[in-house]
Short mmCIF file of C-alpha atoms and ligand atoms in Angstrom, two decimals:
data_model
loop_
_atom_site.label_atom_id
_atom_site.label_comp_id
_atom_site.label_asym_id
_atom_site.label_seq_id
_atom_site.Cartn_x
_atom_site.Cartn_y
_atom_site.Cartn_z
CA UNK X 23 87.07 88.86 109.44
CA UNK X 24 88.60 92.06 110.97
CA UNK X 25 85.83 94.28 112.24
CA UNK X 26 88.17 96.96 113.54
CA UNK X 27 88.00 100.47 111.64
CA UNK X 28 90.82 100.83 109.15
CA UNK X 29 93.78 103.29 109.25
CA UNK X 30 95.94 104.07 106.33
CA UNK X 31 99.12 106.17 106.16
CA UNK X 32 102.40 106.22 104.34
CA UNK X 33 105.90 107.78 104.35
CA UNK X 34 108.07 108.34 101.59
CA UNK X 35 111.55 106.64 101.44
CA UNK X 36 113.50 109.48 100.53
CA UNK X 37 116.28 109.68 103.08
CA UNK X 38 116.38 110.00 106.79
CA UNK X 39 113.44 110.12 109.05
CA UNK X 40 113.64 113.06 111.36
CA UNK X 41 111.90 113.63 114.80
CA UNK X 42 109.31 115.86 112.97
CA UNK X 43 108.32 112.69 111.02
CA UNK X 44 108.25 110.87 114.34
CA UNK X 45 106.22 113.22 116.35
CA UNK X 46 103.83 114.09 113.50
CA UNK X 47 103.08 110.73 112.23
CA UNK X 48 105.17 107.75 113.15
CA UNK X 49 104.66 107.90 117.08
CA UNK X 50 100.81 107.83 116.40
CA UNK X 51 101.17 104.82 113.98
CA UNK X 52 102.56 102.82 116.96
CA UNK X 53 99.89 103.94 119.24
CA UNK X 54 96.96 103.26 116.74
CA UNK X 55 98.09 99.76 115.73
CA UNK X 56 96.56 98.38 119.02
CA UNK X 57 93.17 99.76 118.24
CA UNK X 58 92.62 99.78 114.31
CA UNK X 59 93.24 97.60 111.45
CA UNK X 60 96.22 99.59 110.30
CA UNK X 61 97.90 99.84 106.83
CA UNK X 62 101.30 101.47 106.87
CA UNK X 63 103.10 101.94 103.52
CA UNK X 64 106.47 102.87 102.13
CA UNK X 65 105.32 105.29 99.50
CA UNK X 66 107.91 104.70 96.85
CA UNK X 67 105.89 105.84 93.93
CA UNK X 68 105.29 109.24 95.72
CA UNK X 69 109.10 109.46 96.43
CA UNK X 70 110.06 109.27 92.60
CA UNK X 71 108.31 112.55 91.85
CA UNK X 72 111.13 114.27 93.68
CA UNK X 73 114.82 114.17 92.63
CA UNK X 74 116.48 111.05 93.45
CA UNK X 75 119.26 108.64 92.83
CA UNK X 76 117.89 105.12 91.51
CA UNK X 77 120.93 103.45 92.80
CA UNK X 78 119.87 104.47 96.33
CA UNK X 79 116.27 103.92 96.23
CA UNK X 80 116.26 100.08 97.27
CA UNK X 81 118.38 100.88 100.29
CA UNK X 82 116.02 103.75 101.19
CA UNK X 83 113.02 101.42 101.05
CA UNK X 84 114.66 98.87 103.07
CA UNK X 85 115.91 101.55 105.78
CA UNK X 86 112.50 102.90 106.09
CA UNK X 87 110.93 99.36 106.62
CA UNK X 88 113.70 98.83 109.24
CA UNK X 89 112.80 102.17 110.98
CA UNK X 90 109.14 101.02 110.98
CA UNK X 91 109.84 97.84 112.68
CA UNK X 92 112.48 99.12 114.97
CA UNK X 93 110.22 101.84 116.21
CA UNK X 94 107.66 99.39 117.36
CA UNK X 95 105.35 98.70 114.31
CA UNK X 96 104.42 94.97 114.67
CA UNK X 97 103.63 93.05 111.38
CA UNK X 98 101.37 90.85 113.56
CA UNK X 99 99.09 93.90 114.25
CA UNK X 100 99.56 95.92 111.14
CA UNK X 101 99.94 95.62 107.24
CA UNK X 102 103.30 97.00 106.32
CA UNK X 103 104.36 96.95 102.60
CA UNK X 104 105.54 98.93 99.66
CA UNK X 105 103.19 101.05 97.60
CA UNK X 106 104.39 99.94 94.18
CA UNK X 107 103.84 96.23 95.18
CA UNK X 108 100.25 96.96 95.08
CA UNK X 109 99.79 98.05 91.31
CA UNK X 110 96.08 98.72 91.83
CA UNK X 111 97.06 102.06 93.56
CA UNK X 112 98.18 103.41 90.20
CA UNK X 113 95.06 102.00 88.41
CA UNK X 114 92.73 103.85 90.88
CA UNK X 115 94.78 106.95 90.34
CA UNK X 116 93.85 107.10 86.73
CA UNK X 117 90.20 106.68 87.44
CA UNK X 118 90.38 109.43 90.24
CA UNK X 119 92.24 111.55 87.67
CA UNK X 120 89.16 111.54 85.34
CA UNK X 121 86.85 113.13 88.20
CA UNK X 122 89.45 115.42 89.80
CA UNK X 123 89.36 119.10 88.46
CA UNK X 124 92.70 120.50 87.80
CA UNK X 125 91.82 123.56 89.77
CA UNK X 126 91.73 121.53 92.93
CA UNK X 127 95.30 120.40 92.44
CA UNK X 128 96.43 123.88 91.57
CA UNK X 129 95.56 124.89 95.01
CA UNK X 130 97.67 122.59 96.87
CA UNK X 131 100.33 124.40 98.89
CA UNK X 132 102.64 121.58 99.00
CA UNK X 133 102.75 121.42 95.19
CA UNK X 134 103.65 125.01 95.21
CA UNK X 135 106.41 124.56 97.98
CA UNK X 136 107.78 121.57 96.28
CA UNK X 137 107.88 123.33 92.89
CA UNK X 138 109.94 126.10 94.44
CA UNK X 139 112.39 123.31 95.89
CA UNK X 140 112.70 121.49 92.55
CA UNK X 141 112.39 124.20 89.97
CA UNK X 142 113.93 122.23 87.10
CA UNK X 143 111.80 119.20 87.88
CA UNK X 144 108.22 120.37 88.01
CA UNK X 145 106.84 117.03 86.78
CA UNK X 146 103.27 115.69 86.26
CA UNK X 147 103.66 113.31 89.18
CA UNK X 148 104.46 116.02 91.49
CA UNK X 149 101.30 117.92 90.40
CA UNK X 150 99.10 114.52 90.59
CA UNK X 151 100.83 113.41 93.89
CA UNK X 152 97.53 114.08 96.06
CA UNK X 153 95.48 112.03 93.73
CA UNK X 154 97.76 109.01 94.22
CA UNK X 155 97.54 109.62 97.86
CA UNK X 156 93.69 109.66 97.75
CA UNK X 157 93.89 106.27 95.81
CA UNK X 158 96.12 105.02 98.58
CA UNK X 159 93.81 105.87 101.34
CA UNK X 160 90.42 105.11 99.64
CA UNK X 161 91.65 101.83 98.19
CA UNK X 162 91.32 100.50 101.77
CA UNK X 163 88.29 102.49 102.70
CA UNK X 164 90.05 104.01 105.51
CA UNK X 165 88.31 105.59 108.42
CA UNK X 166 91.36 107.75 109.48
CA UNK X 167 94.69 108.91 108.28
CA UNK X 168 97.41 109.82 110.86
CA UNK X 169 99.42 112.58 109.44
CA UNK X 170 101.32 115.86 110.14
CA UNK X 171 99.69 119.26 109.58
CA UNK X 172 101.40 119.64 106.03
CA UNK X 173 99.13 116.82 104.93
CA UNK X 174 95.85 117.91 106.09
CA UNK X 175 94.96 119.70 102.78
CA UNK X 176 95.74 116.49 100.92
CA UNK X 177 93.33 114.61 103.29
CA UNK X 178 90.69 117.20 102.45
CA UNK X 179 91.08 116.67 98.86
CA UNK X 180 90.84 113.03 99.31
CA UNK X 181 87.44 113.49 101.03
CA UNK X 182 86.33 115.68 98.11
CA UNK X 183 87.50 112.89 95.65
CA UNK X 184 85.46 110.43 97.60
CA UNK X 185 82.50 112.69 97.37
CA UNK X 186 82.92 113.28 93.52
CA UNK X 187 83.10 109.62 92.97
CA UNK X 188 80.08 108.73 95.18
CA UNK X 189 78.00 111.43 93.73
CA UNK X 190 78.70 110.27 90.19
CA UNK X 191 78.75 106.62 90.47
CA UNK X 192 77.02 105.64 93.84
CA UNK X 193 78.17 105.44 97.37
CA UNK X 194 81.45 103.58 97.35
CA UNK X 195 84.01 105.34 99.58
CA UNK X 196 83.73 106.73 103.15
CA UNK X 197 85.27 109.98 103.80
CA UNK X 198 88.35 109.64 105.90
CA UNK X 199 89.26 111.92 108.71
CA UNK X 200 92.82 113.18 109.38
CA UNK X 201 94.22 112.12 112.66
CA UNK X 202 96.83 114.55 114.29
CA UNK X 203 99.17 114.41 117.23
CA UNK X 204 99.62 117.12 119.78
CA UNK X 205 102.69 117.83 117.69
CA UNK X 206 101.50 118.15 114.11
CA UNK X 207 104.18 120.61 113.02
CA UNK X 208 107.71 120.46 114.38
CA UNK X 209 109.78 123.57 113.17
CA UNK X 210 113.28 123.59 111.74
CA UNK X 211 116.05 123.92 114.44
CA UNK X 212 117.87 126.73 112.44
CA UNK X 213 114.82 128.59 111.03
CA UNK X 214 111.63 128.46 113.16
CA UNK X 215 109.50 129.91 110.39
CA UNK X 216 109.85 126.85 108.35
CA UNK X 217 108.71 123.17 109.18
CA UNK X 218 111.47 120.66 109.95
CA UNK X 219 112.22 119.16 106.71
CA UNK X 220 114.99 117.01 104.97
CA UNK X 221 114.77 119.63 102.17
CA UNK X 222 116.13 122.23 104.38
CA UNK X 223 119.44 120.56 105.04
CA UNK X 224 120.68 118.31 107.77
CA UNK X 225 121.32 121.22 110.40
CA UNK X 226 117.55 121.83 110.43
CA UNK X 227 116.57 118.45 111.85
CA UNK X 228 117.62 115.59 114.06
CA UNK X 229 117.34 112.34 112.36
CA UNK X 230 115.88 109.36 114.39
CA UNK X 231 118.92 107.43 113.29
CA UNK X 232 121.45 110.14 114.27
CA UNK X 233 124.41 109.17 116.37
CA UNK X 234 124.56 110.83 119.86
CA UNK X 235 127.58 113.03 118.99
CA UNK X 236 125.58 114.41 115.87
CA UNK X 237 122.47 114.97 118.06
CA UNK X 238 124.63 116.96 120.51
CA UNK X 239 126.22 119.15 117.68
CA UNK X 240 122.87 119.71 116.02
CA UNK X 241 121.14 120.88 119.17
CA UNK X 242 124.08 123.19 120.17
CA UNK X 243 123.51 125.09 116.78
CA UNK X 244 119.59 125.27 117.38
CA UNK X 245 118.50 128.81 117.41
CA UNK X 246 116.92 130.33 120.56
CA UNK X 247 116.10 133.82 121.90
CA UNK X 248 118.12 136.08 124.07
CA UNK X 249 116.72 134.68 127.37
CA UNK X 250 114.70 137.37 128.86
CA UNK X 251 111.26 136.92 130.43
CA UNK X 252 107.92 137.17 128.74
CA UNK X 253 106.55 135.23 125.82
CA UNK X 254 108.42 132.52 124.09
CA UNK X 255 109.66 132.98 120.55
CA UNK X 256 108.65 130.38 117.95
CA UNK X 257 112.28 128.79 118.25
CA UNK X 258 112.07 128.35 122.01
CA UNK X 259 108.52 127.14 121.83
CA UNK X 260 109.78 124.54 119.45
CA UNK X 261 112.53 123.43 121.77
CA UNK X 262 110.04 123.30 124.78
CA UNK X 263 107.66 121.16 122.81
CA UNK X 264 110.41 118.79 121.98
CA UNK X 265 111.40 118.64 125.65
CA UNK X 266 107.73 118.03 126.86
CA UNK X 267 107.36 115.09 124.53
CA UNK X 268 110.83 113.53 124.37
CA UNK X 269 112.40 114.79 127.46
CA UNK X 270 112.38 113.85 131.22
CA UNK X 271 109.36 115.49 132.90
CA UNK X 272 111.46 116.99 135.51
CA UNK X 273 113.69 118.78 132.93
CA UNK X 274 110.53 120.30 131.28
CA UNK X 275 109.23 121.59 134.45
CA UNK X 276 112.71 122.93 135.52
CA UNK X 277 113.42 124.83 132.42
CA UNK X 278 109.86 126.24 132.19
CA UNK X 279 110.14 127.62 135.71
CA UNK X 280 113.47 129.20 134.75
CA UNK X 281 112.17 130.60 131.56
CA UNK X 282 109.26 132.30 133.66
CA UNK X 283 111.83 133.73 135.97
CA UNK X 284 113.98 135.03 133.17
CA UNK X 285 116.96 133.02 134.26
CA UNK X 286 117.20 130.36 131.70
CA UNK X 287 120.48 129.41 130.17
CA UNK X 288 119.66 128.07 126.71
CA UNK X 289 122.95 126.21 126.40
CA UNK X 290 121.90 123.99 129.46
CA UNK X 291 118.30 123.54 127.97
CA UNK X 292 119.78 122.40 124.58
CA UNK X 293 122.35 120.12 126.30
CA UNK X 294 119.65 118.38 128.50
CA UNK X 295 117.32 118.20 125.25
CA UNK X 296 120.12 116.49 123.32
CA UNK X 297 120.72 113.93 126.28
CA UNK X 298 116.93 113.33 126.52
CA UNK X 299 116.63 112.65 122.69
CA UNK X 300 119.52 110.30 122.80
CA UNK X 301 118.09 108.47 125.65
CA UNK X 302 114.53 108.39 124.09
CA UNK X 303 115.78 106.69 120.93
CA UNK X 304 118.39 104.40 122.44
CA UNK X 305 116.00 101.37 122.52
CA UNK X 306 115.09 102.09 118.86
CA UNK X 307 118.80 102.24 117.94
CA UNK X 308 119.43 98.81 119.38
CA UNK X 309 116.46 97.25 117.76
CA UNK X 310 117.54 98.60 114.46
CA UNK X 311 120.90 97.26 114.84
CA UNK X 312 119.40 93.77 115.64
CA UNK X 313 117.03 94.00 112.68
CA UNK X 314 119.83 95.04 110.20
CA UNK X 315 121.38 91.46 110.51
CA UNK X 316 117.83 90.02 109.24
CA UNK X 317 117.26 91.26 105.79
CA UNK X 318 115.23 88.13 104.91
CA UNK X 319 112.83 88.81 107.67
CA UNK X 320 112.21 92.36 106.69
CA UNK X 321 111.66 91.31 102.93
CA UNK X 322 109.22 88.65 104.19
CA UNK X 323 107.31 91.31 106.19
CA UNK X 324 106.83 93.25 102.99
CA UNK X 325 105.91 90.35 100.87
CA UNK X 326 103.19 89.22 103.49
CA UNK X 327 101.92 92.79 103.74
CA UNK X 328 101.71 93.10 99.86
CA UNK X 329 99.65 89.78 99.75
CA UNK X 330 97.23 90.95 102.26
CA UNK X 331 96.81 94.38 100.90
CA UNK X 332 96.55 93.20 97.34
CA UNK X 333 93.53 91.07 98.17
CA UNK X 334 91.68 94.20 99.37
CA UNK X 335 92.79 96.30 96.60
CA UNK X 336 91.64 93.76 93.98
CA UNK X 337 88.21 93.63 95.69
CA UNK X 338 87.95 97.60 95.67
CA UNK X 339 89.09 97.65 92.05
CA UNK X 340 86.49 95.13 91.11
CA UNK X 341 83.64 97.26 92.69
CA UNK X 342 85.10 100.51 91.15
CA UNK X 343 85.30 99.17 87.65
CA UNK X 344 81.77 97.61 88.09
CA UNK X 345 80.45 100.89 89.14
CA UNK X 346 82.18 103.00 86.33
CA UNK X 347 80.95 100.50 83.70
CA UNK X 348 84.26 98.79 82.62
CA UNK X 349 83.20 95.20 83.67
CA UNK X 350 82.10 93.34 80.53
P1 AMP E 13 106.82 112.76 104.13
O1 AMP E 13 108.35 112.56 104.62
O2 AMP E 13 106.54 113.74 103.43
O3 AMP E 13 106.49 111.27 103.58
O4 AMP E 13 106.15 112.60 105.60
C1 AMP E 13 105.87 111.67 106.47
C2 AMP E 13 104.86 112.13 107.64
O5 AMP E 13 105.55 112.97 108.56
C3 AMP E 13 103.53 113.00 107.14
O6 AMP E 13 102.61 112.49 107.80
C4 AMP E 13 104.01 114.36 107.33
O7 AMP E 13 102.83 115.15 107.67
C5 AMP E 13 104.83 114.14 108.76
N1 AMP E 13 105.80 115.35 108.89
C6 AMP E 13 106.73 115.76 107.97
N2 AMP E 13 107.30 116.68 108.56
C7 AMP E 13 106.81 116.97 109.69
C8 AMP E 13 107.07 117.97 110.78
N3 AMP E 13 108.06 118.89 110.61
N4 AMP E 13 106.40 118.09 111.86
C9 AMP E 13 105.40 117.13 111.93
N5 AMP E 13 105.08 116.18 111.02
C10 AMP E 13 105.82 116.20 110.00
#
């Protein structure tokens, strides 16, 4: 039996992964897998609460799985699967729905933001999204959830749902903690008042699968300030943060000194950052190419993950149903 503490996190298969997703979550997944019993899911049910093309969904799921494996998630160390392959998640969501006050969901800032992004499709799934997320996490009685800053409010709600359930039906779920990186919120390259996000268009982010030429073009267009001394603007702060984590240490030091002296040339900083990002993700791109020729292996990883996850999910559901009085 595995005695390590459990970690759960998921990412939606809804298009490209960007360096914000990587620095806020995925990088941490890779580091945590050595220490914890990790469950990393492809959140397909979450992704259908947004606008999507059913013809593309399967490819997006396979793409994200390839990204997980190519970035270094090891199926020998962690459980990787697709949310809808474990139907117990939606079953537990229904039970949690019955103990979650609507007022809690109305406070969620992500619901408010996404409602603006998809005005014509403010569906029930979008509203209930955090309850499904709580079911995902609590199903495995996770100790921690590695996420970016935008998810902290949802994890707080997950803790509340655990508390509501425990108070009503007896101690069942631990209250999970959020685990964030030193880069929990990477900002958009073209508008540093907004977080880097797919919904703000491709110019706002660098995708981890972007070709070198595209990375160079996007970095060229990144906004900066006018290059005088003094305090950094949010835009330059964001670029320096990217350079600190993804760049060569000597680049970071050199440009920091230039900034302090007020002699920095942002064109040079952006060129160096583009090159460093390209280099950083080169092994990832090579590994991804190699895995693309092995779709059967990728499917097998997901099937093995689903089998393992379902065993635990069934146990949790048995316990939950017993506690709420549904076992005859
Ligand atoms: P999602 O695409 O919403 O499934 O997000 C996947 C993960 O990436 C979540 O843990 C988010 O909190 C994280 N994330 C998304 N955007 C950013 C960002 N701009 N900076 C840091 N983390 C992010």
